[in-house]
């Protein structure tokens, strides 16, 4: 029975001096989580209540912000519980579930950004065909696929890992990320190969599509009038900033599982938290401040006295 418990539960040992900084960590994480929910929900609410924002571009932005909230929720509640607990443990099945949610929603981010890139391409490069191409059905299918496809992709390694024998029960992280494979006695070749396929399908291909699409947009817009160039910069720059930010963080997260175990724990702890701290807060700031129509409604919401 004790052996079964050892197999079932693993220890999260990625914290740095938790006994000393427990309440400081809790305050920072709790504040960040409240800000993430508040900021993303505010922009989503504005898109929902204002009819002039019921366009494909803003619907994709709302979906992206909802994805940020779900992405954070897959990690933050467990983090907060662990920070106040004497032992930082999690069952292996719960760990795999968190792993599945975390990477499914990360994949959704790239697919939503790819859908947004295509929307901008049609809007700027094929304006006369925009209404016919970007119909409500197209938008719904794009958003639905962005959540369903990654969930199906990540389900395979999660299910395969559930059947894998564990030889290590101490996890050098604060939540169940890509390093989960280091718990296994032998990393399955099938999981490794399939992981490369997932990386290509959910990260590399969407990123290349986004880069190709925006290259076409900028080539066409800079050959056009100043108004088209201005529209291209205003609407495409926020998407590119989000893509660069998230790609850098995911690149770290994917590579950390391949890094030697002597990688400094403090550096690992800081970078791991940045993956779930920095980006979900960046999204509403970029879209709230850089998208003119959303920013206009934000000013009306928070500074009503200044609006005549």
GROMACS .gro file of C-alpha atoms in nm:
model
  308
    1UNK     CA    1   0.000   0.000   0.000
    2UNK     CA    2   0.286   0.238   0.086
    3UNK     CA    3   0.450   0.153  -0.246
    4UNK     CA    4   0.129   0.244  -0.425
    5UNK     CA    5   0.122   0.580  -0.250
    6UNK     CA    6   0.482   0.649  -0.354
    7UNK     CA    7   0.388   0.583  -0.716
    8UNK     CA    8   0.073   0.795  -0.693
    9UNK     CA    9   0.211   1.111  -0.529
   10UNK     CA   10   0.505   1.330  -0.625
   11UNK     CA   11   0.670   1.622  -0.446
   12UNK     CA   12   0.703   1.966  -0.603
   13UNK     CA   13   1.048   2.083  -0.497
   14UNK     CA   14   1.097   2.383  -0.726
   15UNK     CA   15   1.041   2.650  -0.460
   16UNK     CA   16   1.330   2.859  -0.327
   17UNK     CA   17   1.336   2.907   0.053
   18UNK     CA   18   0.961   2.856   0.080
   19UNK     CA   19   0.956   2.854   0.461
   20UNK     CA   20   1.119   3.198   0.463
   21UNK     CA   21   0.928   3.367   0.181
   22UNK     CA   22   0.598   3.172   0.192
   23UNK     CA   23   0.369   3.472   0.252
   24UNK     CA   24   0.561   3.701   0.016
   25UNK     CA   25   0.523   3.441  -0.261
   26UNK     CA   26   0.155   3.401  -0.176
   27UNK     CA   27   0.096   3.778  -0.192
   28UNK     CA   28   0.273   3.812  -0.528
   29UNK     CA   29   0.098   3.512  -0.686
   30UNK     CA   30  -0.245   3.604  -0.545
   31UNK     CA   31  -0.210   3.967  -0.661
   32UNK     CA   32  -0.095   3.854  -1.006
   33UNK     CA   33  -0.387   3.613  -1.039
   34UNK     CA   34  -0.643   3.879  -0.941
   35UNK     CA   35  -0.485   4.124  -1.188
   36UNK     CA   36  -0.488   3.864  -1.465
   37UNK     CA   37  -0.857   3.787  -1.410
   38UNK     CA   38  -0.953   4.154  -1.370
   39UNK     CA   39  -0.759   4.295  -1.666
   40UNK     CA   40  -0.853   4.021  -1.911
   41UNK     CA   41  -1.218   4.017  -1.798
   42UNK     CA   42  -1.248   4.395  -1.833
   43UNK     CA   43  -1.139   4.392  -2.197
   44UNK     CA   44  -1.360   4.087  -2.269
   45UNK     CA   45  -1.655   4.267  -2.108
   46UNK     CA   46  -1.600   4.575  -2.326
   47UNK     CA   47  -1.589   4.361  -2.640
   48UNK     CA   48  -1.907   4.182  -2.532
   49UNK     CA   49  -2.121   4.489  -2.454
   50UNK     CA   50  -2.018   4.719  -2.742
   51UNK     CA   51  -2.168   4.625  -3.078
   52UNK     CA   52  -1.899   4.806  -3.276
   53UNK     CA   53  -1.652   4.553  -3.132
   54UNK     CA   54  -1.854   4.253  -3.253
   55UNK     CA   55  -1.615   4.200  -3.543
   56UNK     CA   56  -1.395   3.895  -3.611
   57UNK     CA   57  -1.075   4.072  -3.501
   58UNK     CA   58  -1.218   4.162  -3.159
   59UNK     CA   59  -1.387   3.823  -3.117
   60UNK     CA   60  -1.047   3.659  -3.166
   61UNK     CA   61  -0.897   3.901  -2.912
   62UNK     CA   62  -1.172   3.811  -2.661
   63UNK     CA   63  -1.101   3.440  -2.720
   64UNK     CA   64  -0.730   3.502  -2.667
   65UNK     CA   65  -0.796   3.687  -2.339
   66UNK     CA   66  -1.030   3.409  -2.220
   67UNK     CA   67  -0.754   3.164  -2.305
   68UNK     CA   68  -0.514   3.365  -2.085
   69UNK     CA   69  -0.754   3.338  -1.790
   70UNK     CA   70  -0.797   2.961  -1.840
   71UNK     CA   71  -0.420   2.919  -1.890
   72UNK     CA   72  -0.353   3.096  -1.558
   73UNK     CA   73  -0.631   2.906  -1.381
   74UNK     CA   74  -0.468   2.575  -1.477
   75UNK     CA   75  -0.172   2.674  -1.255
   76UNK     CA   76  -0.250   2.951  -1.003
   77UNK     CA   77  -0.506   2.786  -0.768
   78UNK     CA   78  -0.276   2.489  -0.706
   79UNK     CA   79   0.021   2.725  -0.659
   80UNK     CA   80  -0.169   2.923  -0.396
   81UNK     CA   81  -0.272   2.607  -0.210
   82UNK     CA   82   0.087   2.475  -0.213
   83UNK     CA   83   0.226   2.802  -0.080
   84UNK     CA   84   0.014   2.767   0.235
   85UNK     CA   85   0.063   2.392   0.275
   86UNK     CA   86   0.329   2.216   0.478
   87UNK     CA   87   0.393   1.969   0.197
   88UNK     CA   88   0.392   2.058  -0.171
   89UNK     CA   89   0.261   1.735  -0.323
   90UNK     CA   90   0.031   1.639  -0.607
   91UNK     CA   91  -0.106   1.307  -0.726
   92UNK     CA   92   0.044   1.186  -1.051
   93UNK     CA   93  -0.299   1.174  -1.218
   94UNK     CA   94  -0.370   1.536  -1.114
   95UNK     CA   95  -0.023   1.631  -1.237
   96UNK     CA   96  -0.098   1.482  -1.579
   97UNK     CA   97  -0.431   1.666  -1.587
   98UNK     CA   98  -0.255   1.996  -1.513
   99UNK     CA   99   0.007   1.912  -1.776
  100UNK     CA  100  -0.272   1.851  -2.028
  101UNK     CA  101  -0.453   2.177  -1.950
  102UNK     CA  102  -0.134   2.384  -1.947
  103UNK     CA  103  -0.005   2.270  -2.286
  104UNK     CA  104  -0.348   2.247  -2.451
  105UNK     CA  105  -0.412   2.613  -2.369
  106UNK     CA  106  -0.057   2.709  -2.472
  107UNK     CA  107  -0.122   2.545  -2.811
  108UNK     CA  108  -0.454   2.730  -2.833
  109UNK     CA  109  -0.265   3.058  -2.797
  110UNK     CA  110  -0.064   2.993  -3.113
  111UNK     CA  111  -0.367   2.876  -3.313
  112UNK     CA  112  -0.570   3.181  -3.207
  113UNK     CA  113  -0.281   3.409  -3.308
  114UNK     CA  114  -0.268   3.228  -3.644
  115UNK     CA  115  -0.643   3.284  -3.691
  116UNK     CA  116  -0.597   3.652  -3.604
  117UNK     CA  117  -0.311   3.679  -3.857
  118UNK     CA  118  -0.533   3.534  -4.130
  119UNK     CA  119  -0.813   3.774  -4.033
  120UNK     CA  120  -0.574   4.070  -4.068
  121UNK     CA  121  -0.446   3.937  -4.399
  122UNK     CA  122  -0.798   3.918  -4.547
  123UNK     CA  123  -0.893   4.258  -4.399
  124UNK     CA  124  -0.590   4.442  -4.538
  125UNK     CA  125  -0.506   4.249  -4.854
  126UNK     CA  126  -0.854   4.140  -4.967
  127UNK     CA  127  -1.091   4.402  -4.819
  128UNK     CA  128  -1.367   4.350  -5.079
  129UNK     CA  129  -1.385   3.978  -4.998
  130UNK     CA  130  -1.360   4.021  -4.620
  131UNK     CA  131  -1.732   3.988  -4.540
  132UNK     CA  132  -1.766   3.679  -4.758
  133UNK     CA  133  -1.457   3.503  -4.614
  134UNK     CA  134  -1.471   3.599  -4.246
  135UNK     CA  135  -1.828   3.497  -4.180
  136UNK     CA  136  -1.966   3.414  -3.835
  137UNK     CA  137  -1.939   3.041  -3.910
  138UNK     CA  138  -1.573   3.075  -4.009
  139UNK     CA  139  -1.493   3.263  -3.688
  140UNK     CA  140  -1.675   3.007  -3.470
  141UNK     CA  141  -1.499   2.714  -3.638
  142UNK     CA  142  -1.160   2.887  -3.603
  143UNK     CA  143  -1.209   2.958  -3.232
  144UNK     CA  144  -1.353   2.612  -3.160
  145UNK     CA  145  -1.070   2.438  -3.347
  146UNK     CA  146  -0.812   2.646  -3.162
  147UNK     CA  147  -0.928   2.485  -2.835
  148UNK     CA  148  -1.024   2.136  -2.955
  149UNK     CA  149  -0.720   2.053  -3.172
  150UNK     CA  150  -0.453   2.118  -2.901
  151UNK     CA  151  -0.663   1.934  -2.640
  152UNK     CA  152  -0.670   1.625  -2.864
  153UNK     CA  153  -0.298   1.656  -2.942
  154UNK     CA  154  -0.187   1.684  -2.578
  155UNK     CA  155  -0.423   1.409  -2.463
  156UNK     CA  156  -0.205   1.146  -2.633
  157UNK     CA  157   0.122   1.204  -2.437
  158UNK     CA  158  -0.080   1.255  -2.118
  159UNK     CA  159  -0.254   0.917  -2.160
  160UNK     CA  160   0.071   0.741  -2.258
  161UNK     CA  161   0.251   0.894  -1.958
  162UNK     CA  162  -0.021   0.765  -1.724
  163UNK     CA  163   0.089   0.410  -1.807
  164UNK     CA  164   0.461   0.481  -1.771
  165UNK     CA  165   0.655   0.355  -1.468
  166UNK     CA  166   0.804   0.625  -1.241
  167UNK     CA  167   1.149   0.605  -1.084
  168UNK     CA  168   1.164   0.960  -0.948
  169UNK     CA  169   0.903   1.114  -0.719
  170UNK     CA  170   1.058   1.458  -0.669
  171UNK     CA  171   0.965   1.711  -0.932
  172UNK     CA  172   1.203   2.009  -0.975
  173UNK     CA  173   0.925   2.255  -1.058
  174UNK     CA  174   0.632   2.433  -0.894
  175UNK     CA  175   0.368   2.296  -1.132
  176UNK     CA  176   0.346   2.010  -1.379
  177UNK     CA  177   0.516   2.125  -1.695
  178UNK     CA  178   0.740   1.965  -1.956
  179UNK     CA  179   0.982   1.842  -1.688
  180UNK     CA  180   0.730   1.572  -1.596
  181UNK     CA  181   0.914   1.333  -1.829
  182UNK     CA  182   1.213   1.335  -1.591
  183UNK     CA  183   1.000   1.141  -1.342
  184UNK     CA  184   0.980   0.843  -1.574
  185UNK     CA  185   1.225   0.553  -1.556
  186UNK     CA  186   1.259   0.544  -1.933
  187UNK     CA  187   1.126   0.813  -2.162
  188UNK     CA  188   0.919   0.639  -2.428
  189UNK     CA  189   1.045   0.683  -2.783
  190UNK     CA  190   0.683   0.710  -2.896
  191UNK     CA  191   0.625   1.002  -2.655
  192UNK     CA  192   0.947   1.172  -2.770
  193UNK     CA  193   0.860   1.142  -3.140
  194UNK     CA  194   0.499   1.241  -3.081
  195UNK     CA  195   0.620   1.541  -2.877
  196UNK     CA  196   0.813   1.664  -3.180
  197UNK     CA  197   0.500   1.624  -3.394
  198UNK     CA  198   0.297   1.823  -3.139
  199UNK     CA  199   0.564   2.096  -3.130
  200UNK     CA  200   0.555   2.121  -3.508
  201UNK     CA  201   0.173   2.119  -3.530
  202UNK     CA  202   0.095   2.358  -3.245
  203UNK     CA  203   0.396   2.591  -3.237
  204UNK     CA  204   0.625   2.580  -3.541
  205UNK     CA  205   0.365   2.560  -3.821
  206UNK     CA  206   0.133   2.831  -3.672
  207UNK     CA  207   0.435   3.057  -3.606
  208UNK     CA  208   0.564   3.016  -3.963
  209UNK     CA  209   0.213   3.082  -4.094
  210UNK     CA  210   0.191   3.401  -3.884
  211UNK     CA  211   0.533   3.522  -4.000
  212UNK     CA  212   0.448   3.446  -4.365
  213UNK     CA  213   0.108   3.618  -4.335
  214UNK     CA  214   0.244   3.934  -4.174
  215UNK     CA  215   0.528   3.950  -4.425
  216UNK     CA  216   0.268   3.950  -4.703
  217UNK     CA  217   0.065   4.214  -4.518
  218UNK     CA  218   0.362   4.446  -4.472
  219UNK     CA  219   0.477   4.404  -4.834
  220UNK     CA  220   0.131   4.486  -4.968
  221UNK     CA  221   0.063   4.767  -4.719
  222UNK     CA  222   0.393   4.946  -4.785
  223UNK     CA  223   0.312   4.944  -5.154
  224UNK     CA  224  -0.023   5.106  -5.078
  225UNK     CA  225  -0.133   5.443  -4.943
  226UNK     CA  226  -0.045   5.580  -4.598
  227UNK     CA  227  -0.387   5.490  -4.456
  228UNK     CA  228  -0.337   5.121  -4.536
  229UNK     CA  229   0.012   5.127  -4.383
  230UNK     CA  230  -0.125   5.290  -4.068
  231UNK     CA  231  -0.403   5.030  -4.038
  232UNK     CA  232  -0.150   4.748  -4.084
  233UNK     CA  233   0.081   4.877  -3.812
  234UNK     CA  234  -0.202   4.954  -3.566
  235UNK     CA  235  -0.367   4.613  -3.592
  236UNK     CA  236  -0.071   4.382  -3.662
  237UNK     CA  237   0.190   4.515  -3.419
  238UNK     CA  238   0.003   4.403  -3.102
  239UNK     CA  239  -0.033   4.050  -3.244
  240UNK     CA  240   0.338   4.032  -3.327
  241UNK     CA  241   0.436   4.153  -2.978
  242UNK     CA  242   0.217   3.883  -2.820
  243UNK     CA  243   0.360   3.617  -3.053
  244UNK     CA  244   0.724   3.712  -2.978
  245UNK     CA  245   0.659   3.725  -2.603
  246UNK     CA  246   0.483   3.389  -2.586
  247UNK     CA  247   0.724   3.215  -2.823
  248UNK     CA  248   1.021   3.314  -2.606
  249UNK     CA  249   0.854   3.183  -2.290
  250UNK     CA  250   0.744   2.856  -2.452
  251UNK     CA  251   1.093   2.807  -2.598
  252UNK     CA  252   1.231   2.825  -2.244
  253UNK     CA  253   0.966   2.589  -2.111
  254UNK     CA  254   1.027   2.329  -2.382
  255UNK     CA  255   1.406   2.348  -2.348
  256UNK     CA  256   1.416   2.329  -1.966
  257UNK     CA  257   1.330   1.958  -1.977
  258UNK     CA  258   1.647   1.904  -2.181
  259UNK     CA  259   1.871   2.113  -1.952
  260UNK     CA  260   2.098   1.941  -1.704
  261UNK     CA  261   1.966   1.908  -1.350
  262UNK     CA  262   2.247   2.135  -1.226
  263UNK     CA  263   2.067   2.435  -1.374
  264UNK     CA  264   2.043   2.686  -1.081
  265UNK     CA  265   1.721   2.634  -0.887
  266UNK     CA  266   1.662   3.007  -0.831
  267UNK     CA  267   1.694   3.083  -1.202
  268UNK     CA  268   1.468   2.788  -1.285
  269UNK     CA  269   1.208   2.907  -1.029
  270UNK     CA  270   1.205   3.265  -1.163
  271UNK     CA  271   1.181   3.160  -1.527
  272UNK     CA  272   0.911   2.901  -1.456
  273UNK     CA  273   0.697   3.164  -1.285
  274UNK     CA  274   0.752   3.408  -1.573
  275UNK     CA  275   0.586   3.161  -1.809
  276UNK     CA  276   0.256   3.199  -1.619
  277UNK     CA  277   0.303   3.550  -1.477
  278UNK     CA  278   0.431   3.776  -1.751
  279UNK     CA  279   0.232   3.675  -2.058
  280UNK     CA  280  -0.128   3.659  -1.919
  281UNK     CA  281  -0.079   4.014  -1.788
  282UNK     CA  282   0.081   4.136  -2.111
  283UNK     CA  283  -0.213   4.036  -2.333
  284UNK     CA  284  -0.478   4.276  -2.193
  285UNK     CA  285  -0.220   4.556  -2.165
  286UNK     CA  286  -0.117   4.525  -2.529
  287UNK     CA  287  -0.470   4.493  -2.668
  288UNK     CA  288  -0.621   4.742  -2.426
  289UNK     CA  289  -0.365   5.014  -2.494
  290UNK     CA  290  -0.263   4.947  -2.854
  291UNK     CA  291  -0.603   4.875  -3.013
  292UNK     CA  292  -0.761   5.217  -3.066
  293UNK     CA  293  -1.127   5.113  -3.042
  294UNK     CA  294  -1.074   4.910  -2.723
  295UNK     CA  295  -0.866   5.188  -2.567
  296UNK     CA  296  -1.143   5.438  -2.642
  297UNK     CA  297  -1.396   5.227  -2.451
  298UNK     CA  298  -1.148   5.175  -2.167
  299UNK     CA  299  -1.115   5.553  -2.127
  300UNK     CA  300  -1.492   5.587  -2.118
  301UNK     CA  301  -1.517   5.316  -1.855
  302UNK     CA  302  -1.250   5.451  -1.619
  303UNK     CA  303  -1.266   5.826  -1.695
  304UNK     CA  304  -1.639   5.896  -1.760
  305UNK     CA  305  -1.611   6.254  -1.634
  306UNK     CA  306  -1.372   6.344  -1.915
  307UNK     CA  307  -1.607   6.221  -2.186
  308UNK     CA  308  -1.840   6.492  -2.310
   0.00000   0.00000   0.00000
